[in-house]
PDB file of C-alpha atoms in Angstrom:
ATOM      1  CA  UNK U  22      84.049  55.718  75.284  1.00  0.00           C
ATOM      2  CA  UNK U  23      83.360  59.448  75.339  1.00  0.00           C
ATOM      3  CA  UNK U  24      80.284  60.503  77.254  1.00  0.00           C
ATOM      4  CA  UNK U  25      77.636  62.084  75.070  1.00  0.00           C
ATOM      5  CA  UNK U  26      73.928  62.605  74.708  1.00  0.00           C
ATOM      6  CA  UNK U  27      71.854  60.054  72.811  1.00  0.00           C
ATOM      7  CA  UNK U  28      68.675  60.621  70.822  1.00  0.00           C
ATOM      8  CA  UNK U  29      65.828  58.482  69.551  1.00  0.00           C
ATOM      9  CA  UNK U  30      62.860  59.583  67.435  1.00  0.00           C
ATOM     10  CA  UNK U  31      59.644  57.598  67.765  1.00  0.00           C
ATOM     11  CA  UNK U  32      56.812  57.879  65.261  1.00  0.00           C
ATOM     12  CA  UNK U  33      53.159  58.345  66.180  1.00  0.00           C
ATOM     13  CA  UNK U  34      52.642  54.648  65.363  1.00  0.00           C
ATOM     14  CA  UNK U  35      55.437  53.566  67.707  1.00  0.00           C
ATOM     15  CA  UNK U  36      53.964  55.745  70.450  1.00  0.00           C
ATOM     16  CA  UNK U  37      50.514  54.209  69.891  1.00  0.00           C
ATOM     17  CA  UNK U  38      52.088  50.737  70.064  1.00  0.00           C
ATOM     18  CA  UNK U  39      53.465  51.559  73.536  1.00  0.00           C
ATOM     19  CA  UNK U  40      57.145  51.887  72.656  1.00  0.00           C
ATOM     20  CA  UNK U  41      57.593  55.127  74.626  1.00  0.00           C
ATOM     21  CA  UNK U  42      56.097  53.529  77.718  1.00  0.00           C
ATOM     22  CA  UNK U  43      58.243  50.401  77.348  1.00  0.00           C
ATOM     23  CA  UNK U  44      61.439  52.455  77.015  1.00  0.00           C
ATOM     24  CA  UNK U  45      60.475  54.673  79.953  1.00  0.00           C
ATOM     25  CA  UNK U  46      59.735  51.656  82.167  1.00  0.00           C
ATOM     26  CA  UNK U  47      63.010  49.943  81.239  1.00  0.00           C
ATOM     27  CA  UNK U  48      64.898  53.189  81.836  1.00  0.00           C
ATOM     28  CA  UNK U  49      63.213  53.703  85.213  1.00  0.00           C
ATOM     29  CA  UNK U  50      64.324  50.230  86.339  1.00  0.00           C
ATOM     30  CA  UNK U  51      67.921  50.954  85.282  1.00  0.00           C
ATOM     31  CA  UNK U  52      67.819  54.392  86.937  1.00  0.00           C
ATOM     32  CA  UNK U  53      66.671  52.865  90.218  1.00  0.00           C
ATOM     33  CA  UNK U  54      69.169  49.998  90.096  1.00  0.00           C
ATOM     34  CA  UNK U  55      71.960  52.541  89.557  1.00  0.00           C
ATOM     35  CA  UNK U  56      70.893  54.387  92.714  1.00  0.00           C
ATOM     36  CA  UNK U  57      69.300  57.357  90.928  1.00  0.00           C
ATOM     37  CA  UNK U  58      72.399  59.197  89.687  1.00  0.00           C
ATOM     38  CA  UNK U  59      71.924  62.991  89.727  1.00  0.00           C
ATOM     39  CA  UNK U  60      72.887  63.474  86.074  1.00  0.00           C
ATOM     40  CA  UNK U  61      71.177  60.417  84.598  1.00  0.00           C
ATOM     41  CA  UNK U  62      67.884  61.362  82.961  1.00  0.00           C
ATOM     42  CA  UNK U  63      65.468  60.667  80.136  1.00  0.00           C
ATOM     43  CA  UNK U  64      63.719  63.575  78.422  1.00  0.00           C
ATOM     44  CA  UNK U  65      61.075  63.859  75.728  1.00  0.00           C
ATOM     45  CA  UNK U  66      60.254  66.590  73.246  1.00  0.00           C
ATOM     46  CA  UNK U  67      57.380  66.749  70.797  1.00  0.00           C
ATOM     47  CA  UNK U  68      58.450  65.926  67.240  1.00  0.00           C
ATOM     48  CA  UNK U  69      56.752  66.685  63.922  1.00  0.00           C
ATOM     49  CA  UNK U  70      53.775  64.641  62.754  1.00  0.00           C
ATOM     50  CA  UNK U  71      52.797  63.386  66.211  1.00  0.00           C
ATOM     51  CA  UNK U  72      56.106  61.755  67.014  1.00  0.00           C
ATOM     52  CA  UNK U  73      58.384  62.269  69.972  1.00  0.00           C
ATOM     53  CA  UNK U  74      62.116  62.730  70.424  1.00  0.00           C
ATOM     54  CA  UNK U  75      63.694  61.010  73.414  1.00  0.00           C
ATOM     55  CA  UNK U  76      66.975  62.304  74.819  1.00  0.00           C
ATOM     56  CA  UNK U  77      69.260  60.388  77.161  1.00  0.00           C
ATOM     57  CA  UNK U  78      71.866  62.324  79.194  1.00  0.00           C
ATOM     58  CA  UNK U  79      75.541  61.340  78.862  1.00  0.00           C
ATOM     59  CA  UNK U  80      75.551  59.473  82.192  1.00  0.00           C
ATOM     60  CA  UNK U  81      73.082  57.011  80.663  1.00  0.00           C
ATOM     61  CA  UNK U  82      76.020  55.431  78.855  1.00  0.00           C
ATOM     62  CA  UNK U  83      77.321  54.207  82.220  1.00  0.00           C
ATOM     63  CA  UNK U  84      74.068  52.777  83.533  1.00  0.00           C
ATOM     64  CA  UNK U  85      71.787  52.137  80.541  1.00  0.00           C
ATOM     65  CA  UNK U  86      74.114  51.275  77.649  1.00  0.00           C
ATOM     66  CA  UNK U  87      72.307  48.009  76.747  1.00  0.00           C
ATOM     67  CA  UNK U  88      68.994  49.917  76.570  1.00  0.00           C
ATOM     68  CA  UNK U  89      70.513  52.640  74.370  1.00  0.00           C
ATOM     69  CA  UNK U  90      71.800  49.984  71.986  1.00  0.00           C
ATOM     70  CA  UNK U  91      68.595  47.937  72.052  1.00  0.00           C
ATOM     71  CA  UNK U  92      66.311  50.862  71.249  1.00  0.00           C
ATOM     72  CA  UNK U  93      68.629  52.280  68.586  1.00  0.00           C
ATOM     73  CA  UNK U  94      69.503  55.597  70.248  1.00  0.00           C
ATOM     74  CA  UNK U  95      72.259  57.484  68.437  1.00  0.00           C
ATOM     75  CA  UNK U  96      74.828  59.994  69.697  1.00  0.00           C
ATOM     76  CA  UNK U  97      73.793  63.629  69.354  1.00  0.00           C
ATOM     77  CA  UNK U  98      74.593  67.157  70.449  1.00  0.00           C
ATOM     78  CA  UNK U  99      72.989  68.331  73.701  1.00  0.00           C
ATOM     79  CA  UNK U 100      69.378  69.352  72.999  1.00  0.00           C
ATOM     80  CA  UNK U 101      67.982  72.802  73.591  1.00  0.00           C
ATOM     81  CA  UNK U 102      66.291  72.905  76.985  1.00  0.00           C
ATOM     82  CA  UNK U 103      63.266  74.649  75.447  1.00  0.00           C
ATOM     83  CA  UNK U 104      60.389  72.199  75.219  1.00  0.00           C
ATOM     84  CA  UNK U 105      62.175  69.360  77.010  1.00  0.00           C
ATOM     85  CA  UNK U 106      60.020  67.371  79.416  1.00  0.00           C
ATOM     86  CA  UNK U 107      61.694  65.279  82.096  1.00  0.00           C
ATOM     87  CA  UNK U 108      60.369  61.703  82.045  1.00  0.00           C
ATOM     88  CA  UNK U 109      62.788  60.035  84.464  1.00  0.00           C
ATOM     89  CA  UNK U 110      65.377  61.713  86.658  1.00  0.00           C
ATOM     90  CA  UNK U 111      65.714  64.319  89.363  1.00  0.00           C
ATOM     91  CA  UNK U 112      63.825  67.595  88.991  1.00  0.00           C
ATOM     92  CA  UNK U 113      67.008  69.609  89.501  1.00  0.00           C
ATOM     93  CA  UNK U 114      68.656  67.971  86.465  1.00  0.00           C
ATOM     94  CA  UNK U 115      68.359  71.178  84.443  1.00  0.00           C
ATOM     95  CA  UNK U 116      70.656  72.882  86.975  1.00  0.00           C
ATOM     96  CA  UNK U 117      73.325  70.254  86.345  1.00  0.00           C
ATOM     97  CA  UNK U 118      72.875  70.543  82.588  1.00  0.00           C
ATOM     98  CA  UNK U 119      73.397  74.298  82.532  1.00  0.00           C
ATOM     99  CA  UNK U 120      76.434  74.535  84.803  1.00  0.00           C
TER     100      UNK U 120
END
């Protein structure tokens, strides 16, 4: 399995129904159980029409694969760092992503 970013778009309705929170909480539990890997992170970016795009770093495949499959995240190119908000992970993650 090649390591790559994964992406999930949630609609405004899904956000209102608490799906973002549920995914973030599940991800946080997996992040902690994995020992908080330096390059494992979950990001969000505002999407059109009140939605949100969630981005999972490549290391998530090692520690959160069942969650990626369950929520329907799909492989994608690395996102632009502009507008990304870190939801779960280490604050210095952007250093690791740009080196």
